XYZ file of N, CA and C in Angstrom:
372
model
N -32.305 -36.354 -6.646
C -32.226 -37.341 -5.086
C -31.746 -38.487 -5.822
N -31.262 -39.350 -4.280
C -30.838 -40.819 -5.192
C -31.807 -41.772 -4.214
N -32.686 -42.365 -5.550
C -33.936 -43.412 -4.063
C -33.269 -44.884 -4.780
N -32.526 -44.998 -5.041
C -31.847 -46.530 -5.343
C -31.042 -47.248 -3.628
N -30.850 -48.303 -2.809
C -30.169 -48.656 -1.780
C -28.317 -48.199 -2.088
N -28.049 -47.764 -1.040
C -27.259 -47.562 -0.861
C -26.050 -48.009 -0.998
N -25.121 -48.237 -1.192
C -24.180 -49.976 -1.604
C -23.560 -50.391 -0.189
N -23.627 -48.758 0.789
C -23.332 -49.772 1.387
C -23.716 -51.102 1.968
N -25.710 -51.687 1.589
C -25.926 -52.714 1.851
C -27.025 -52.793 2.896
N -27.654 -51.499 3.481
C -28.170 -51.301 5.102
C -29.460 -50.820 3.365
N -30.086 -51.073 4.104
C -31.799 -51.172 4.164
C -32.255 -49.568 4.047
N -31.343 -48.612 2.913
C -31.612 -47.132 3.163
C -31.466 -46.625 1.262
N -32.280 -45.186 1.312
C -31.789 -45.019 0.120
C -30.307 -44.781 -0.484
N -29.251 -44.595 -0.972
C -27.858 -43.225 -0.341
C -27.959 -42.006 0.072
N -29.324 -41.265 -0.586
C -29.269 -40.213 0.320
C -28.834 -40.632 1.363
N -30.036 -41.748 2.492
C -29.929 -41.432 3.355
C -28.975 -41.998 4.662
N -28.911 -42.439 3.893
C -27.588 -43.901 4.553
C -25.718 -42.588 4.192
N -24.750 -43.080 3.605
C -23.754 -42.899 3.290
C -23.385 -41.474 2.511
N -25.213 -41.339 1.580
C -24.307 -39.509 0.708
C -24.599 -38.466 1.985
N -24.668 -38.516 2.934
C -25.395 -37.919 3.868
C -24.281 -37.280 3.970
N -23.071 -38.548 4.333
C -22.229 -38.338 4.781
C -20.779 -38.195 4.033
N -21.025 -38.353 2.992
C -19.992 -38.306 1.476
C -19.779 -36.562 1.536
N -21.358 -35.743 1.124
C -21.978 -34.927 1.044
C -21.041 -33.702 2.605
N -20.887 -34.677 3.229
C -20.850 -33.723 4.441
C -22.247 -33.008 5.610
N -22.654 -33.440 4.987
C -24.277 -32.992 6.331
C -24.212 -33.608 7.294
N -23.398 -34.028 8.151
C -23.152 -35.337 8.643
C -21.632 -36.241 9.036
N -21.810 -36.573 10.944
C -20.747 -36.844 10.727
C -21.350 -38.473 10.623
N -20.306 -39.729 10.301
C -20.451 -41.020 10.921
C -20.573 -41.306 12.249
N -21.515 -41.729 12.888
C -21.822 -41.775 14.639
C -20.223 -42.882 14.575
N -20.433 -44.331 13.777
C -19.816 -45.028 14.548
C -18.595 -45.529 14.081
N -17.647 -46.393 13.984
C -16.410 -47.135 13.615
C -16.865 -47.655 12.203
N -18.124 -48.226 12.558
C -18.439 -49.394 10.735
C -19.950 -48.802 10.571
N -19.827 -47.066 10.896
C -21.085 -46.519 9.743
C -20.144 -45.734 9.069
N -18.382 -45.670 9.383
C -17.748 -44.862 8.215
C -17.626 -45.749 7.749
N -17.098 -47.069 7.707
C -15.877 -48.707 7.306
C -17.598 -48.524 6.040
N -18.547 -48.520 6.425
C -19.511 -49.083 5.683
C -19.558 -47.185 4.100
N -19.425 -46.147 4.705
C -19.446 -45.055 3.879
C -17.740 -44.920 3.140
N -17.240 -45.573 3.555
C -16.280 -45.337 2.778
C -16.056 -46.620 1.952
N -16.877 -47.249 2.142
C -16.926 -48.414 1.230
C -17.731 -48.193 -0.391
N -18.759 -47.582 0.460
C -19.051 -46.119 -0.828
C -18.444 -45.868 -1.381
N -17.908 -45.482 -0.548
C -17.474 -44.001 -0.869
C -16.413 -44.790 -3.101
N -15.913 -46.433 -1.833
C -14.831 -46.719 -3.000
C -16.032 -47.532 -4.745
N -17.507 -47.167 -3.887
C -18.148 -47.519 -5.258
C -18.463 -46.942 -5.878
N -18.366 -45.817 -5.547
C -18.648 -44.538 -5.983
C -17.167 -42.922 -6.699
N -16.828 -43.727 -6.299
C -15.507 -42.883 -6.959
C -15.160 -42.020 -6.159
N -15.224 -41.845 -4.935
C -14.881 -40.538 -4.649
C -13.269 -41.075 -3.849
N -12.708 -40.588 -4.591
C -11.376 -40.396 -3.736
C -11.001 -39.507 -2.571
N -11.753 -38.116 -3.002
C -11.748 -36.903 -1.826
C -12.533 -37.510 -0.121
N -13.507 -38.292 -0.090
C -13.882 -38.579 1.026
C -12.910 -39.913 1.182
N -12.835 -40.267 1.015
C -11.571 -41.767 1.315
C -9.991 -40.941 2.167
N -9.726 -39.635 0.944
C -8.730 -39.008 1.963
C -9.415 -39.045 3.033
N -10.777 -37.451 3.028
C -10.969 -37.268 4.341
C -10.980 -37.388 5.659
N -11.570 -38.329 5.171
C -11.573 -39.880 6.397
C -10.561 -40.437 7.412
N -9.737 -40.524 6.431
C -8.201 -40.977 6.720
C -6.994 -40.362 7.576
N -6.835 -40.892 8.853
C -6.130 -40.093 9.873
C -5.002 -39.429 9.501
N -4.675 -38.566 9.521
C -3.797 -37.950 9.214
C -2.429 -38.559 9.116
N -1.383 -39.366 10.693
C -0.449 -39.546 10.626
C -0.037 -41.096 9.970
N -1.732 -41.650 9.023
C -1.285 -42.413 8.341
C -2.243 -42.620 6.656
N -3.317 -41.332 6.558
C -3.468 -40.938 5.286
C -2.557 -40.364 3.975
N -2.415 -42.108 2.443
C -1.203 -41.266 1.826
C -1.481 -39.328 0.610
N -0.400 -39.622 0.253
C -0.853 -38.112 -0.394
C -1.991 -38.184 -1.224
N -1.791 -38.985 -1.575
C -2.728 -38.971 -3.233
C -3.171 -40.136 -2.934
N -3.953 -40.836 -3.815
C -5.099 -42.210 -3.842
C -5.603 -41.428 -5.102
N -5.422 -42.778 -6.395
C -5.564 -43.156 -7.148
C -6.728 -44.034 -6.966
N -7.587 -44.593 -7.343
C -8.751 -45.773 -7.551
C -9.040 -46.116 -8.796
N -8.766 -47.256 -8.900
C -9.178 -48.136 -10.590
C -10.728 -47.631 -10.746
N -10.412 -47.757 -11.987
C -12.524 -46.792 -11.712
C -12.699 -48.216 -12.451
N -11.941 -49.386 -13.298
C -12.063 -50.556 -13.734
C -12.732 -51.394 -12.501
N -12.872 -50.887 -11.450
C -12.777 -52.195 -10.783
C -14.455 -51.676 -10.902
N -15.652 -52.321 -10.341
C -16.611 -53.399 -9.984
C -17.133 -53.554 -8.390
N -16.402 -53.088 -7.531
C -17.421 -53.435 -6.179
C -18.469 -53.986 -6.472
N -18.982 -55.450 -5.694
C -20.147 -56.024 -6.072
C -21.461 -56.254 -4.560
N -20.503 -55.810 -2.979
C -20.623 -56.219 -1.663
C -19.921 -56.024 -0.534
N -20.823 -55.913 0.067
C -20.187 -55.532 1.588
C -20.828 -56.820 3.192
N -19.708 -57.295 3.397
C -20.025 -57.813 4.694
C -19.866 -58.357 6.155
N -19.836 -56.962 6.589
C -19.399 -56.694 8.518
C -19.818 -58.390 8.751
N -17.925 -58.558 9.148
C -17.786 -59.776 9.718
C -17.623 -59.783 11.127
N -17.156 -58.223 11.333
C -16.867 -57.855 13.269
C -17.104 -57.377 12.872
N -17.018 -56.366 14.629
C -16.934 -54.813 15.449
C -15.962 -56.102 16.420
N -15.598 -54.568 17.283
C -15.266 -54.276 18.355
C -15.498 -52.795 19.007
N -16.043 -52.670 20.038
C -16.083 -50.970 20.701
C -16.416 -50.297 19.179
N -16.350 -49.231 19.165
C -16.242 -48.619 18.033
C -18.505 -48.228 17.983
N -18.168 -47.312 19.503
C -19.380 -46.658 19.575
C -19.659 -44.857 19.906
N -20.396 -44.694 19.424
C -20.168 -42.661 19.984
C -19.951 -42.794 20.868
N -19.366 -44.002 22.175
C -19.201 -43.596 23.411
C -17.390 -44.067 22.856
N -17.268 -44.464 22.742
C -15.576 -44.655 21.935
C -14.812 -44.171 21.343
N -13.706 -44.385 22.184
C -12.634 -43.894 20.652
C -11.928 -44.213 19.952
N -12.045 -45.914 20.102
C -11.356 -46.636 19.188
C -11.937 -47.863 18.947
N -11.557 -48.230 17.557
C -12.451 -49.938 17.050
C -12.615 -50.238 15.825
N -12.738 -51.658 15.318
C -12.235 -52.023 14.615
C -13.387 -52.897 14.417
N -13.431 -52.591 12.325
C -14.096 -53.446 12.191
C -13.252 -54.476 10.823
N -13.308 -55.889 10.884
C -13.633 -56.857 10.728
C -14.645 -57.167 9.295
N -13.874 -57.452 7.764
C -15.122 -56.971 7.066
C -14.982 -57.857 4.954
N -15.104 -58.539 5.141
C -15.047 -58.331 3.153
C -15.993 -57.732 1.711
N -14.801 -56.969 0.885
C -15.770 -56.046 0.052
C -15.409 -57.001 -0.921
N -16.393 -57.537 -1.605
C -16.512 -58.060 -3.370
C -16.462 -57.473 -4.375
N -15.300 -58.172 -4.872
C -15.256 -57.071 -6.253
C -15.696 -57.927 -7.692
N -16.384 -57.900 -8.381
C -16.689 -58.562 -9.777
C -14.942 -59.547 -10.263
N -14.088 -60.783 -9.793
C -13.510 -60.625 -9.979
C -12.820 -61.022 -8.554
N -13.455 -61.697 -7.372
C -11.984 -61.351 -6.606
C -13.221 -60.736 -4.868
N -12.467 -60.824 -4.254
C -12.702 -59.630 -3.151
C -11.787 -59.822 -2.014
N -12.454 -58.713 -1.009
C -10.664 -57.922 -0.621
C -11.717 -58.448 0.597
N -10.347 -58.442 2.015
C -10.860 -59.882 3.647
C -9.976 -58.970 4.526
N -10.562 -57.472 4.471
C -9.317 -56.840 5.539
C -10.251 -56.479 7.306
N -9.117 -56.608 8.254
C -9.400 -55.942 9.647
C -9.259 -54.465 9.593
N -10.183 -53.522 10.074
C -9.439 -52.369 9.389
C -9.650 -51.786 11.430
N -8.656 -50.722 11.165
C -8.596 -49.558 12.970
C -8.909 -48.373 12.654
N -9.675 -48.415 13.245
C -10.265 -47.028 13.728
C -10.132 -46.138 14.704
N -10.218 -44.583 15.297
C -9.319 -43.885 15.699
C -11.162 -42.981 15.638
N -11.194 -42.249 17.017
C -11.135 -40.386 16.814
C -10.138 -39.791 17.044
N -10.326 -38.932 16.024
C -9.418 -37.413 15.925
C -10.681 -36.015 15.236
N -10.306 -35.382 16.581
C -11.486 -33.974 16.344
C -12.723 -34.835 16.642
N -13.185 -35.199 17.646
C -14.122 -36.156 17.266
C -14.415 -36.655 16.299
N -14.402 -36.818 15.774
C -14.735 -37.659 13.773
C -13.730 -38.349 13.660
N -15.028 -40.154 13.508
C -14.002 -40.901 13.333
C -13.930 -40.568 11.781
N -12.575 -42.329 11.910
C -11.406 -42.219 11.161
C -10.829 -42.859 11.058
N -10.159 -43.507 9.769
C -9.864 -44.705 9.287
C -7.479 -45.441 9.826
N -7.283 -45.424 10.230
C -5.981 -45.858 10.678
C -5.751 -45.905 9.668
N -5.680 -47.777 9.864
C -5.107 -48.716 8.259
C -5.415 -50.161 8.979
N -5.301 -51.274 8.399
C -5.749 -52.987 8.367
C -4.891 -54.009 7.937
N -5.393 -54.966 8.198
C -4.785 -56.021 8.583
C -5.447 -56.822 7.389
N -4.628 -57.762 6.586
C -5.079 -58.918 5.971
C -5.126 -60.456 6.991
N -6.589 -60.487 7.284
C -6.057 -62.158 8.125
C -6.134 -62.497 6.788
N -5.666 -64.293 7.108
C -4.673 -65.716 6.979
C -6.195 -66.148 6.690
């Protein structure tokens, strides 16, 4: 059992938060929850989860994560739609890593009932 706070920034343990999505015990109920769980997967180096939660039409054949990247925090800047009652949604976020940050406006859709990442762009 992991009792440390979840990397996604919510005040829950990893197992109570993103860990249950990574293990397959539950599915992210919202686009934001999926985005947070994907950030946590980057922190944990879980390329399998990232590929499983990527829309089939935009998913790469493989994903090589840089083991040297040290993610240091996530800030949600805004969301549109993406609730359990929507079929699409967006999340704008800033993910910080040692030496910089990534600012992305991500698009999500439901595929077979589950939220998946479609693509994103990088706002100026």
